[in-house]
Coordinates of C-alpha atoms in Angstrom, one line a residue:
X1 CA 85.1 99.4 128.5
X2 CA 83.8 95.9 129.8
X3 CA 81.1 94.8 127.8
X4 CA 77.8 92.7 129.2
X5 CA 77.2 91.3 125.7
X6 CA 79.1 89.8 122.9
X7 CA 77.9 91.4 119.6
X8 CA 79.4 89.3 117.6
X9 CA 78.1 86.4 119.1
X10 CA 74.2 87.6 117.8
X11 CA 75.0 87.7 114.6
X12 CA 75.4 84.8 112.1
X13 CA 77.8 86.9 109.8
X14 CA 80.2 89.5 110.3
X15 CA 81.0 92.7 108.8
X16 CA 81.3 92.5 104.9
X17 CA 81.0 89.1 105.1
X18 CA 77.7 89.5 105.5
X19 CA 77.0 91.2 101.6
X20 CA 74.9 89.6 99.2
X21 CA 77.6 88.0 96.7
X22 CA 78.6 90.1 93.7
X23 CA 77.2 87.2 91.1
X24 CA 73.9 87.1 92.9
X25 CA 73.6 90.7 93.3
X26 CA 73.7 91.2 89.3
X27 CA 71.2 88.4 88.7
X28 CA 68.8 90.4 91.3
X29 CA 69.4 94.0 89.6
X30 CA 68.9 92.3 86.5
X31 CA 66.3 93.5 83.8
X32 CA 65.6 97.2 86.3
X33 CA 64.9 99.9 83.8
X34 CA 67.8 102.3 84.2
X35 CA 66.2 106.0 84.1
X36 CA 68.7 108.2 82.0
X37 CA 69.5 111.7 83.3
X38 CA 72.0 113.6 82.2
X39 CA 73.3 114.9 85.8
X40 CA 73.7 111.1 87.0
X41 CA 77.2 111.0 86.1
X42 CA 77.4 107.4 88.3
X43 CA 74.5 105.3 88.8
X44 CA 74.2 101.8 90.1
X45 CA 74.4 100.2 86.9
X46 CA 78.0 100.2 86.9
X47 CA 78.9 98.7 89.6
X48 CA 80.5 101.3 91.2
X49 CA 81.0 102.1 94.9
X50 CA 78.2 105.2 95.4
X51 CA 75.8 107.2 93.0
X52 CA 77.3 110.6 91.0
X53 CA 74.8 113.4 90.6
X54 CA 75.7 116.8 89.3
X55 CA 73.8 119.6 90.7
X56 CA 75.9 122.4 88.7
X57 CA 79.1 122.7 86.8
X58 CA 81.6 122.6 90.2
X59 CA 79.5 120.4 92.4
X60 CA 78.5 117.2 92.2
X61 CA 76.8 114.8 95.5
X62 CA 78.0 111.6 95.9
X63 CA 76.0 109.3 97.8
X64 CA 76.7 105.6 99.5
X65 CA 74.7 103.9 102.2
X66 CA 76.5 100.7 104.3
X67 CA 75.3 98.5 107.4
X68 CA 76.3 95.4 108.4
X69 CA 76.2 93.3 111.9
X70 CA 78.7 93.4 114.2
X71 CA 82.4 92.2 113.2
X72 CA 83.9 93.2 117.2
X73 CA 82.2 92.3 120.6
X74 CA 82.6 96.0 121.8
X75 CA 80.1 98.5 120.9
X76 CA 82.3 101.5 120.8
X77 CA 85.0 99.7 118.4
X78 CA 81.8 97.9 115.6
X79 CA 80.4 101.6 115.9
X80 CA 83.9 103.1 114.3
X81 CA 84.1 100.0 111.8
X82 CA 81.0 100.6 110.7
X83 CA 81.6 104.1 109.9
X84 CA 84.7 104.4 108.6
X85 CA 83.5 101.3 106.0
X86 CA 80.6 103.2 105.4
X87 CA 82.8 106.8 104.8
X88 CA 84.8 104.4 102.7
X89 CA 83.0 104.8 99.5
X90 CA 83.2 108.3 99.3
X91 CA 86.9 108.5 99.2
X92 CA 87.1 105.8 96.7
X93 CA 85.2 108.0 93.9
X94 CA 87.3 111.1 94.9
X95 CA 85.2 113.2 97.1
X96 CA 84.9 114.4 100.6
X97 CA 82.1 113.0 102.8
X98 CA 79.7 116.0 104.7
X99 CA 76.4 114.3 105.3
X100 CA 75.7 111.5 107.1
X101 CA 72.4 109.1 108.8
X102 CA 72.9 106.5 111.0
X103 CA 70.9 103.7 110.2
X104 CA 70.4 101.3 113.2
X105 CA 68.8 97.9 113.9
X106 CA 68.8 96.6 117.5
X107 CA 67.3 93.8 119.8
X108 CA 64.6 95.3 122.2
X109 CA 67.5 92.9 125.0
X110 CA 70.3 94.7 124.0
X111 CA 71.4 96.8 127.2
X112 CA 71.0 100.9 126.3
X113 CA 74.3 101.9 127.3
X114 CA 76.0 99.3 124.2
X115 CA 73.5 100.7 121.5
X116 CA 75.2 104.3 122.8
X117 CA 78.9 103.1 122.9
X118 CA 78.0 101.8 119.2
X119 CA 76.5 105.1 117.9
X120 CA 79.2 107.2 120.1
X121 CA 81.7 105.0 118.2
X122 CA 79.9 105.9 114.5
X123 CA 79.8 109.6 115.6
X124 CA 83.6 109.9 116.7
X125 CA 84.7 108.4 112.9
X126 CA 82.7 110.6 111.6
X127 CA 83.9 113.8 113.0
X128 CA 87.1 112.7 112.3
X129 CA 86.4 112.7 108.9
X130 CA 85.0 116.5 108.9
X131 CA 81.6 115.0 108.3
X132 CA 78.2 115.2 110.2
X133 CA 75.9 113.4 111.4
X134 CA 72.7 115.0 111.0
X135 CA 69.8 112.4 112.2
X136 CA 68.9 108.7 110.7
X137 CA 66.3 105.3 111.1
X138 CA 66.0 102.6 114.1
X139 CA 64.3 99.7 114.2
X140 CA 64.1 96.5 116.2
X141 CA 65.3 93.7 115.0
X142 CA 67.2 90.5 116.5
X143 CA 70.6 91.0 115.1
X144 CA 72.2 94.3 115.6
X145 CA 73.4 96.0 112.7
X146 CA 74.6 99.6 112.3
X147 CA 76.2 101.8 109.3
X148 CA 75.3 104.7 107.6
X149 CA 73.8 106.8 104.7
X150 CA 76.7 109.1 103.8
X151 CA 76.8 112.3 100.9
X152 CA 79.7 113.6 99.7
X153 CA 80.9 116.3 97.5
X154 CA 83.3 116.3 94.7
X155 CA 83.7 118.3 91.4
X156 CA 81.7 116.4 88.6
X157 CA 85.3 116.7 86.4
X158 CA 86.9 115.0 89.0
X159 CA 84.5 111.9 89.6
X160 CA 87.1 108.5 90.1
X161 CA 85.5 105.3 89.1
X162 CA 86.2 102.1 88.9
X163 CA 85.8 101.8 85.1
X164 CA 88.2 104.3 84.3
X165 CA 91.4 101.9 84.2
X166 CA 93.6 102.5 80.9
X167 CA 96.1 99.8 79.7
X168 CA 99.9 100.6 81.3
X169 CA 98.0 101.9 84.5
X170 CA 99.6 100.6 87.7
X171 CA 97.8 98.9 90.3
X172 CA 98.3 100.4 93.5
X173 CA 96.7 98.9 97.0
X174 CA 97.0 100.7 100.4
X175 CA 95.9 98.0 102.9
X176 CA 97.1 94.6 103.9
X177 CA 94.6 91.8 103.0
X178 CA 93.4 89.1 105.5
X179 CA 90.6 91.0 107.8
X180 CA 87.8 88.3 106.9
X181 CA 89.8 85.3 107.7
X182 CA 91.3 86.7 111.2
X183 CA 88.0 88.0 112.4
X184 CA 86.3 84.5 111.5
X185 CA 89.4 83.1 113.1
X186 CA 88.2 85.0 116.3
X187 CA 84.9 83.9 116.2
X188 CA 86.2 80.3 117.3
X189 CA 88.7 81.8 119.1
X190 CA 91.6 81.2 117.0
X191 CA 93.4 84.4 116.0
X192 CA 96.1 86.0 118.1
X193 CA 95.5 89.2 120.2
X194 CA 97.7 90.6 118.5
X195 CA 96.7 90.2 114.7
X196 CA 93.3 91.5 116.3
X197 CA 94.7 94.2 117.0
X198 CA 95.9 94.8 114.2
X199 CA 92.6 94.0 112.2
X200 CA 90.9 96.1 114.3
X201 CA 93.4 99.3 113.6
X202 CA 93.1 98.2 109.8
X203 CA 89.5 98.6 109.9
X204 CA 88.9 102.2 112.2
X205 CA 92.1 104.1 109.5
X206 CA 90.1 106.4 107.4
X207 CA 90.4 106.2 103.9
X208 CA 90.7 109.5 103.8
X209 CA 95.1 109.9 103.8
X210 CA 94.7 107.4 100.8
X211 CA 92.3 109.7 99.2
X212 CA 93.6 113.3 99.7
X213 CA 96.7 112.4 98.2
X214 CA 95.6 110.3 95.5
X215 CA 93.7 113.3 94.3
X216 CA 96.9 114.9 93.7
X217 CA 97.9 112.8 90.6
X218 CA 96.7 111.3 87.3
X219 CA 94.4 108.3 88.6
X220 CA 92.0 106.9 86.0
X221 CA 89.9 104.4 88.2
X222 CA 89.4 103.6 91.8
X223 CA 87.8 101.3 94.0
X224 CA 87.6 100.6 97.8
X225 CA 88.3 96.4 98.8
X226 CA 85.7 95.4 100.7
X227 CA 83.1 92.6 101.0
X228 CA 83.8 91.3 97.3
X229 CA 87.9 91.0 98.3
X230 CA 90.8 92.1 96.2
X231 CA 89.8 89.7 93.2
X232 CA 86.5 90.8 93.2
X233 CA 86.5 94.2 93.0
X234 CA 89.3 94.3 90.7
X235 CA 87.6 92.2 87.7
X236 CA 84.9 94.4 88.2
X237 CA 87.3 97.3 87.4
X238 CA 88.5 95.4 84.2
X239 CA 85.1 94.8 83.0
X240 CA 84.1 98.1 83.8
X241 CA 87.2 99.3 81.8
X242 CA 87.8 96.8 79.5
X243 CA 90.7 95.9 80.0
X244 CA 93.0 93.1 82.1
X245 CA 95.1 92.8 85.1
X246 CA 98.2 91.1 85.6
X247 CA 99.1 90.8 89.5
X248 CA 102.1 90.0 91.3
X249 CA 101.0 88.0 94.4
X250 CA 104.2 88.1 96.1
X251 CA 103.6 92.0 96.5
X252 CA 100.6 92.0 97.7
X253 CA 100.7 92.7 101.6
X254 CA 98.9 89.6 103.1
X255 CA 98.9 89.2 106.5
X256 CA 100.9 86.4 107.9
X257 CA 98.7 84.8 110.7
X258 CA 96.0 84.7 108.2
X259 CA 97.7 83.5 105.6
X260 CA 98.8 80.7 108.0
X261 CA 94.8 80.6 109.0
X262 CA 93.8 80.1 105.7
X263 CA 96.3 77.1 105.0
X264 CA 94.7 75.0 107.9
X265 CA 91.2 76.1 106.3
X266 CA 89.9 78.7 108.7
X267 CA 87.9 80.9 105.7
X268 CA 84.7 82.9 106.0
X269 CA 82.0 82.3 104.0
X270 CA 81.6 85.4 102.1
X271 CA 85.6 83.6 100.6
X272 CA 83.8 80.8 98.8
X273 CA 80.4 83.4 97.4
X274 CA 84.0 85.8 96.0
X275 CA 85.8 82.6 94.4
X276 CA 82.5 81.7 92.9
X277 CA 81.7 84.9 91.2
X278 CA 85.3 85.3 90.0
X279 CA 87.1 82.5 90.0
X280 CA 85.9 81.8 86.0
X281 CA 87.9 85.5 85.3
X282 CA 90.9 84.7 86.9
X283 CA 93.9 82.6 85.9
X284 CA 95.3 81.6 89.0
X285 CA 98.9 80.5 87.2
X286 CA 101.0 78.9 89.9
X287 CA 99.6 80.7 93.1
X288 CA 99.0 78.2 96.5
X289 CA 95.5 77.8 97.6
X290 CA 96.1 79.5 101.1
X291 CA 97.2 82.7 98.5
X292 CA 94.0 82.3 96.1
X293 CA 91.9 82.0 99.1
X294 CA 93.1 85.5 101.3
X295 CA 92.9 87.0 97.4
X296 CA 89.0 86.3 97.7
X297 CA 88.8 86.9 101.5
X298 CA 85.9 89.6 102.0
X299 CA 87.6 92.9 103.5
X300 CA 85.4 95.1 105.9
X301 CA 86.7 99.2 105.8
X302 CA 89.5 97.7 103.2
X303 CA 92.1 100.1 101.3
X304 CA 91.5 101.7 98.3
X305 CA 92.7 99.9 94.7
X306 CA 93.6 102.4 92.8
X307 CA 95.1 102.4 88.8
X308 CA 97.3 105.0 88.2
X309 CA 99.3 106.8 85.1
X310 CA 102.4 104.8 84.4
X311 CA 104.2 108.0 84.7
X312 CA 103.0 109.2 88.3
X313 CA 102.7 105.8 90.2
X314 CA 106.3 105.9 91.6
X315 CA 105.4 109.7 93.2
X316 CA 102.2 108.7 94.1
X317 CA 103.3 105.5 95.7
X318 CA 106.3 107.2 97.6
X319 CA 103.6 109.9 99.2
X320 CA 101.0 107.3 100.3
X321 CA 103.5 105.6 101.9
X322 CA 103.3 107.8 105.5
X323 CA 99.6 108.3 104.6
X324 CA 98.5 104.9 104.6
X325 CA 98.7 101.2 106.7
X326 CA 100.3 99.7 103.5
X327 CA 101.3 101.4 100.1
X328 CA 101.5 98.7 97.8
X329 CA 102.6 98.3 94.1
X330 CA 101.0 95.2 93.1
X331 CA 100.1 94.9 89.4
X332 CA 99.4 96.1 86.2
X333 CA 96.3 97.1 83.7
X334 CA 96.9 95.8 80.3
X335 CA 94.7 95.8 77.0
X336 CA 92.1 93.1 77.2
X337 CA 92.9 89.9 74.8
X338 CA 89.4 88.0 75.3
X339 CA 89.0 85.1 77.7
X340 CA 90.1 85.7 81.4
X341 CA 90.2 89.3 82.9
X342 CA 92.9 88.3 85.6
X343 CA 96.3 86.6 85.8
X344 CA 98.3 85.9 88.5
X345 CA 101.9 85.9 88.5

């Protein structure tokens, strides 16, 4: 469809690039009483990617909520980003998503027929994913910005977090990295048609493949990529774990173009807010800084990171392989030896 209006030119950030940075996020949460209940199995003290509740002994809700402003000009595609980021937090603690509420902000100019290509493009991820949407909020505002409240089920024994990582688990990763730098690269009209493309096919690919056969085998800790990057989220599932992670860089899928982006210093700003929250965890070895920086690039509707059983990665890595953009073995959790939670290699 030809569009009237450029959405992302209304907005000053895109996608997950948009997120309040990790560090700053924990300095804001800090010192809000924690009300215990013995039914939140998951609860946003942990950093985790949705809430747990258990409502009886073979059902437990999981709930996520996710908006952002646009990351693609047409209304239809942002509307499918949106969602399937927003579904994305669901998978990544094991469950299935059933419930979900659109939650919209619009300018009273923007022309009616883009706000319905944007929510038509929510409601067609969404029934992909078997899910409904059953109602939500509007408001005006002067950026657009769409995304959703989504509930999931899953059985409480069965909850994946990402603080479940056990030394000798493998690291397993099922999207190519680079999404923040190419769609900031676009924004100045610098990224190829094709590696747009490909971002954008990145970003509408359910999680869902990853997750229904992930649930297959013995994973102790999950986590979706997204707005805090690769390096992010990962030291967040070695605190959460206690433990360490060794990764091998040169397995790690980045993309080329933005790799090649990132040398000539077209970054997004969400890149610099991720090195500065984790940078102090991470020993960077002998890595180039083009490398470091698409490891801290902000991913919108990322893959999932996933640390499996030593003795069930090879399986699990040989089924996700059809299943998902990019099955990736890429590192290693390891007992924790004090000092930095992440090494390079």
């Amino acid at each position: 469809m030809e569009n009237e209006v450029k959405l992302t030119k209304l907005a000053k950030c895109a996608g997950c690039g948009a997120k309040v940075g990790a560090g700053v996020l924990s300095q804001l949460l800090e010192g809000i009483k924690v009300h215990e209940d013995p039914d939140l199995l998951v609860g946003f003290d942990k950093s985790d990617d949705a809430s747990v509740y258990r409502v009886t002994d073979d059902l437990a809700l999981v709930q996520t909520v996710d908006f952002f402003p646009p990351i693609a000009d047409d209304p239809y595609l942002f509307g499918q980003i949106a969602a399937t980021n927003a579904l994305s937090d669901v998978y990544a603690m094991g469950g299935e998503p059933k419930l979900a509420l659109n939650l919209m902000c619009v300018p009273k100019t923007m022309p009616s027929e883009a706000v319905h290509q944007m929510l038509r493009g929510g409601y067609d991820k969404v029934y992909e994913a078997g899910c409904l949407i059953t109602g939500g909020h509007s408001i005006f505002d002067d950026e657009p910005k769409y995304g959703l409240a989504v509930t999931g089920f899953v059985h409480p024994d069965k909850v994946l977090t990402n603080s479940g990582a056990k030394p000798g688990d493998v690291l397993l990763l099922t999207k190519p990295l680079g999404i923040g730098v190419l769609t900031t690269a676009h924004k100045g009209d610098l990224a190829s048609a094709e590696s747009m493309e490909l971002a954008y096919r990145l970003m509408t690919t359910l999680n869902k493949g990853a997750r229904d056969v992930m649930v297959k085998y013995n994973v102790h800790a999950c986590t979706d990529v997204t707005g805090f990057s690769l390096l992010g989220h990962l030291l967040e599932m070695a605190q959460g774990s206690d433990t360490q992670a060794v990764v091998h860089v040169d397995q790690v899928d980045l993309i080329p173009e933005a790799l090649e982006l990132a040398r000539t210093g077209v970054l997004p700003e969400g890149m610099y807010r991720n090195r500065t929250f984790a940078e102090p965890s991470v020993d960077m070895g002998d890595t180039p800084l083009h490398k470091q920086d698409v490891l801290f690039d902000p991913q919108t509707a990322g893959g999932l990171l996933i640390a499996v059983d030593p003795a069930d990665a090879q399986a699990l890595l040989e089924e996700l392989k059809p299943a998902v953009p990019s099955a990736q073995r890429i590192g290693v959790m390891e007992a924790y030896q004090g000092g930095k939670r992440i090494f390079l290699r």
